[in-house]
Amino acid sequence: MIAIDTVLVKLASRCNLDCDYCYVYRMGDDAWRLQPKLMSERTVEALGRNLSRLVEAQGRPLSLVFHGGEPLLVGATRFAAICAKLREHLPPPVGLHVQTNGVLLSDDVIRACARYDVGISISLDGPSEIHDRHRPDRRGRKSHDAVVAGIGRVLAHPKGRSLLSGLLCVIDLEADPAGVYDFFKSTETPSVDFLYRDGNHDTLPVGKASFLSTEYGDWMVRLLDVYLADDEPIRIRLLDDMMRLILGGRSIKEGVGQDDYGILVVETDGTITKNDTLKSADGADRFAERWSVHDDLAGFVASPLFQEYHRSQRPTAAVCLACPDLKICGGGMPTHRWSAAAGLDNPSVFCADQIRLIGHMREQIATRIAA
Ligand code: SF4
């Protein structure tokens, strides 16, 4: 049986921000309009009950991540009630986490996170001049100050430092990597996860001139140099994962390396879909047959439908299968491999970037080992 590691749960199908790169609302797919704005109590109950059975069937815990839209649009009272209900069915070691844009991180929400042991990850793209370029609210107003204030409230809570798992930053190639890194250090976050802008072979990611260009690789190389020069660094998950893979270890999250990850995405009506980012790949995020959290989840995970989707994480392009960097790169996220002509049978659109970054990483590691 495939083990599920992560369940992304959309408590709200809408968002209070209007980010210019959003794969949910800005990629021409309007399926979210058909979803209830908020997840109902009945669906939360079914989710908890059936996930509990899945955990028992697979014999290992998983992490449930509240996602959106913006999950905190449910409001602090309802958020606390949802956490309480899910904890009835899913006690630790099942992990609960919230991935939020941070604007609605009130003291009541933070108290609920502390009470029900819910880790907090906050989306923040760097200093205000970078963040506010991309993440305005729905009226075009800046959101940076509200997010930073939210981080401050989390850290001011007695359990805040253990609740804050980290920040999530979408890369802006025009930003200076050193300035972005210094800013993140100043927030006192324990870690930052950097994401490339979404795109595929038919719609190149913003800032990438061609398949062979290396703008993202160049940016990450500059970030890596700053990171390695810091004696007291904050953790950067993507760089840590890649360096660990180069040294023969394993990654801890999807995106690089060759480990398979079992991920379910749950819409507000309880429907299970594929990874959200596949929305940018011609609506390829939906299963041919509808399954939901009201069904037997172990049965769904064992179904040919899910198994085929799960296998699609693995690269099939001949160039990847023969690539000396495959163990590190992994061939890229499915959404980054997609083209209308060949489906997922392509290398990542970031192939040249990954080769550039991995090459530089290998040199840096070799230099340090030799020193
Ligand atoms: S995407 Fe490129 S770097 Fe990654 S495994 Fe495939 S060929 Fe290698």
XYZ file of C-alpha atoms and ligand atoms in Angstrom:
379
model
C 0.000 0.000 0.000
C 1.240 3.510 -0.815
C 1.680 5.443 2.426
C 0.184 8.917 2.581
C 2.599 11.446 4.107
C 0.704 14.672 3.651
C -2.931 15.705 3.314
C -3.498 19.278 2.126
C -6.932 20.387 3.312
C -8.615 23.471 1.915
C -10.662 24.919 4.729
C -11.549 27.884 2.489
C -11.761 28.037 -1.294
C -11.306 31.816 -1.425
C -8.399 34.086 -0.461
C -8.097 37.563 1.022
C -4.932 38.250 -1.010
C -4.572 38.542 -4.772
C -1.039 37.298 -5.471
C 0.026 37.839 -9.062
C 1.537 34.364 -9.431
C -1.224 32.348 -7.734
C -1.776 28.931 -9.341
C -5.282 28.669 -7.885
C -6.815 31.952 -9.053
C -4.518 33.251 -11.776
C -4.007 30.287 -14.075
C -7.317 30.417 -15.936
C -8.927 27.571 -13.980
C -12.179 28.664 -12.309
C -13.122 25.333 -10.674
C -12.749 26.992 -7.243
C -15.914 29.020 -7.949
C -17.938 25.791 -7.786
C -16.569 24.923 -4.355
C -18.266 25.940 -1.077
C -16.482 28.969 0.359
C -15.741 27.115 3.606
C -15.499 23.445 4.555
C -18.640 22.303 6.385
C -18.693 20.663 9.826
C -19.971 17.456 8.224
C -16.988 17.319 5.856
C -14.539 18.060 8.698
C -16.080 15.199 10.694
C -15.812 12.792 7.718
C -12.246 13.929 7.088
C -11.177 13.242 10.667
C -12.971 9.906 10.905
C -11.784 8.532 7.565
C -8.231 9.833 7.906
C -8.041 8.134 11.286
C -8.967 4.843 9.582
C -6.367 5.486 6.880
C -3.665 6.117 9.503
C -4.586 2.846 11.167
C -4.604 0.953 7.835
C -1.209 2.265 6.740
C 0.334 1.873 10.185
C 2.081 5.227 10.181
C 1.096 8.813 10.908
C 0.788 11.622 8.389
C 0.705 15.399 8.374
C -2.460 17.324 7.718
C -1.890 20.854 6.417
C -4.664 23.456 6.445
C -4.446 25.184 3.104
C -6.572 27.360 0.888
C -7.388 29.754 -0.518
C -6.601 31.191 2.869
C -7.506 28.696 5.616
C -7.908 31.356 8.317
C -10.865 32.842 6.430
C -12.901 30.323 8.465
C -12.476 32.704 11.426
C -10.742 32.099 14.751
C -13.705 30.430 16.513
C -14.403 27.989 13.724
C -10.688 27.348 13.243
C -10.404 26.320 16.903
C -13.492 24.078 16.576
C -12.031 22.395 13.457
C -8.718 21.759 15.237
C -10.587 20.310 18.244
C -12.682 18.009 16.055
C -9.695 16.766 14.061
C -7.630 16.180 17.201
C -10.452 13.961 18.539
C -9.836 11.665 15.575
C -6.169 12.401 14.895
C -4.103 12.745 18.078
C -0.313 13.146 17.876
C 1.880 11.830 16.306
C -0.386 12.921 13.437
C 0.858 16.420 12.639
C -1.466 19.388 12.155
C -0.114 22.472 10.387
C -1.528 25.635 8.906
C -0.068 27.242 5.785
C -1.296 30.824 5.921
C -0.633 34.168 4.266
C -0.351 35.499 7.831
C -2.752 38.432 7.556
C -5.381 36.870 9.862
C -2.993 35.438 12.452
C -4.781 36.802 15.504
C -3.995 35.958 19.139
C -7.098 33.715 19.193
C -5.824 31.721 16.209
C -2.374 31.411 17.773
C -3.910 30.235 21.071
C -5.832 27.553 19.146
C -2.609 26.474 17.425
C -0.867 26.212 20.800
C -3.763 24.290 22.369
C -4.108 21.750 19.554
C -0.432 21.577 18.599
C -0.775 23.074 15.124
C 2.478 24.160 13.442
C 2.380 27.486 11.605
C 4.014 28.212 8.261
C 3.649 31.709 6.807
C 3.976 32.907 3.215
C 6.263 35.920 2.959
C 8.310 36.849 -0.107
C 10.986 38.980 1.583
C 11.277 42.679 2.414
C 8.240 44.891 1.736
C 9.464 46.167 -1.635
C 9.558 42.561 -2.901
C 6.585 41.094 -1.034
C 4.195 43.977 -1.747
C 5.000 43.850 -5.450
C 3.323 40.439 -5.645
C 1.035 39.928 -2.650
C -1.522 42.767 -2.368
C -4.912 42.240 -0.799
C -8.020 42.132 -2.965
C -8.263 45.915 -2.956
C -4.652 46.338 -4.051
C -3.382 47.317 -0.583
C -0.020 46.174 0.768
C 0.009 43.131 3.045
C 3.627 43.044 4.275
C 3.125 44.930 7.540
C 0.169 42.723 8.544
C 2.167 39.544 7.847
C 5.207 40.708 9.796
C 2.935 41.732 12.680
C 1.424 38.220 12.565
C 4.887 36.640 12.806
C 5.601 38.893 15.778
C 2.398 37.744 17.522
C 3.326 34.093 16.991
C 6.816 34.609 18.402
C 5.427 36.556 21.370
C 3.348 33.532 22.453
C 5.080 31.364 25.103
C 5.003 28.394 22.672
C 5.565 30.581 19.599
C 9.090 29.443 18.762
C 8.060 25.830 18.612
C 4.820 26.633 16.748
C 6.483 28.607 13.939
C 7.808 25.981 11.565
C 8.989 28.506 8.985
C 8.318 30.876 6.134
C 7.523 30.137 2.509
C 8.967 32.451 -0.143
C 8.235 32.501 -3.865
C 11.382 33.684 -5.629
C 11.457 37.069 -7.339
C 14.443 37.030 -9.696
C 14.734 40.808 -9.473
C 15.380 40.628 -5.730
C 18.905 40.446 -4.357
C 19.279 36.967 -2.766
C 21.597 38.352 -0.051
C 19.066 41.046 0.885
C 16.221 38.525 0.968
C 18.263 36.154 3.147
C 19.249 38.934 5.581
C 15.639 40.023 5.842
C 14.494 36.505 6.697
C 17.149 36.234 9.375
C 15.841 39.437 10.916
C 12.361 37.876 11.308
C 13.830 35.189 13.630
C 12.166 32.425 11.637
C 13.826 29.033 12.121
C 13.638 28.230 8.402
C 12.625 29.369 4.945
C 11.384 27.323 2.046
C 12.025 28.848 -1.395
C 9.731 28.031 -4.301
C 10.375 28.617 -7.981
C 7.653 30.423 -9.909
C 5.289 27.957 -11.561
C 5.406 27.255 -15.248
C 5.818 24.508 -17.792
C 7.189 23.940 -21.279
C 4.294 25.784 -22.934
C 4.172 28.703 -20.492
C 7.664 29.394 -19.215
C 8.012 30.554 -15.593
C 8.274 34.332 -15.226
C 11.847 35.504 -15.812
C 12.976 32.422 -17.698
C 13.999 33.271 -21.268
C 14.150 29.718 -22.594
C 14.372 26.089 -21.569
C 18.175 26.349 -21.695
C 18.506 29.583 -19.711
C 19.533 29.468 -16.031
C 18.032 32.523 -14.325
C 16.633 30.508 -11.389
C 19.811 28.438 -11.091
C 21.918 31.632 -11.038
C 19.702 33.134 -8.314
C 19.916 29.993 -6.191
C 23.702 29.852 -6.626
C 23.936 33.379 -5.196
C 21.650 32.380 -2.318
C 23.713 29.250 -1.668
C 26.920 31.289 -1.448
C 25.357 33.606 1.138
C 23.964 30.621 3.044
C 27.259 28.747 3.164
C 29.117 31.876 4.289
C 26.795 32.311 7.298
C 28.134 30.762 10.531
C 24.672 30.816 12.137
C 22.318 30.134 9.261
C 18.562 29.743 9.265
C 17.571 26.501 7.570
C 16.759 26.587 3.852
C 14.922 23.342 3.188
C 15.516 23.142 -0.562
C 19.273 23.726 -0.318
C 19.588 21.412 2.694
C 17.689 18.657 0.888
C 19.842 18.939 -2.228
C 23.133 18.977 -0.305
C 21.981 16.025 1.773
C 21.190 14.133 -1.438
C 24.632 14.960 -2.879
C 26.188 13.552 0.290
C 24.177 10.325 -0.082
C 21.290 11.127 2.268
C 17.588 11.654 1.615
C 15.304 14.608 1.027
C 12.526 15.341 3.501
C 9.988 16.896 1.141
C 8.797 16.482 -2.430
C 10.394 18.434 -5.251
C 13.912 17.027 -5.343
C 15.391 13.537 -5.025
C 13.856 10.252 -6.056
C 11.715 9.348 -3.044
C 7.983 9.089 -3.739
C 5.656 11.119 -1.529
C 2.025 10.240 -0.914
C -0.017 13.437 -1.023
C -3.779 13.959 -0.993
C -5.426 17.315 -1.676
C -8.920 17.861 -0.273
C -11.224 20.583 -1.617
C -13.730 22.385 0.625
C -16.550 20.038 -0.477
C -14.383 17.027 0.439
C -13.431 16.058 -3.137
C -9.913 14.680 -3.493
C -7.821 16.209 -6.263
C -4.234 15.906 -7.426
C -1.478 18.350 -6.546
C -2.864 21.877 -6.869
C 0.014 23.166 -8.946
C -1.161 20.924 -11.811
C -3.923 23.500 -12.327
C -1.325 25.425 -14.317
C -0.965 22.316 -16.520
C -4.291 22.535 -18.366
C -6.510 21.581 -15.443
C -4.623 18.294 -14.989
C -5.309 18.385 -11.237
C -8.545 16.382 -11.330
C -9.071 12.629 -11.149
C -11.241 11.032 -13.847
C -13.539 9.607 -11.173
C -14.775 11.563 -8.129
C -13.584 10.398 -4.714
C -14.054 12.314 -1.522
C -13.256 12.200 2.175
C -16.705 10.714 2.711
C -15.404 7.531 1.013
C -13.060 4.815 2.218
C -9.674 6.557 1.876
C -7.607 3.385 2.127
C -9.686 2.065 -0.805
C -8.958 5.230 -2.776
C -5.221 5.046 -2.086
C -5.244 1.411 -3.266
C -7.232 2.241 -6.436
C -5.562 2.116 -9.909
C -6.556 5.780 -10.303
C -4.437 6.915 -7.366
C -1.612 4.485 -8.081
C -1.279 5.807 -11.622
C -1.215 9.386 -10.338
C 1.345 8.425 -7.716
C 3.606 6.895 -10.390
C 3.392 10.123 -12.401
C 5.691 11.750 -9.835
C 8.525 9.710 -11.297
C 10.298 11.087 -14.352
C 9.943 9.228 -17.636
C 11.905 11.451 -20.060
C 14.893 9.598 -21.529
C 17.144 12.568 -20.817
C 16.267 12.383 -17.101
C 16.679 8.620 -16.858
C 20.217 8.996 -18.285
C 21.044 12.128 -16.272
C 23.978 11.999 -13.807
C 22.078 14.474 -11.574
C 18.815 12.495 -11.449
C 19.349 11.354 -7.837
C 19.554 14.990 -6.728
C 17.129 16.721 -9.083
C 14.569 13.933 -9.294
C 13.373 15.186 -12.684
C 11.300 18.027 -11.247
C 7.717 18.457 -10.068
C 5.120 17.041 -12.483
C 3.682 20.519 -13.106
C 7.116 21.743 -14.221
C 7.506 18.813 -16.628
C 4.223 19.315 -18.444
C 3.640 20.264 -22.096
C 0.530 19.904 -24.248
C 2.519 17.871 -26.784
C 4.138 15.321 -24.442
C 2.177 15.531 -21.167
C 4.582 14.800 -18.300
C 7.154 13.039 -20.499
C 9.640 15.922 -20.388
C 12.508 17.004 -18.166
C 11.699 19.804 -15.737
C 11.392 23.219 -17.310
C 14.046 24.117 -14.674
C 16.451 21.418 -15.938
C 19.237 23.841 -16.893
C 18.745 25.722 -13.596
C 19.044 22.512 -11.581
C 22.174 21.408 -13.454
C 23.735 24.836 -12.779
C 22.827 24.745 -9.060
C 23.814 21.116 -8.490
C 27.161 21.680 -10.247
C 27.941 24.656 -8.027
C 26.821 22.762 -4.936
C 29.098 19.832 -5.753
C 32.051 22.215 -6.187
C 31.346 23.946 -2.873
C 31.002 20.662 -1.003
C 34.186 19.255 -2.586
C 36.120 22.426 -1.691
C 34.984 22.236 1.940
C 35.752 18.530 2.225
C 39.231 19.113 0.790
C 39.950 22.069 3.126
S 15.282 17.628 -15.196
Fe 17.324 17.848 -16.042
S 18.691 17.892 -14.254
Fe 16.745 17.048 -13.603
S 16.982 14.819 -13.818
Fe 16.029 15.575 -15.713
S 17.759 15.922 -17.094
Fe 18.603 15.798 -15.008
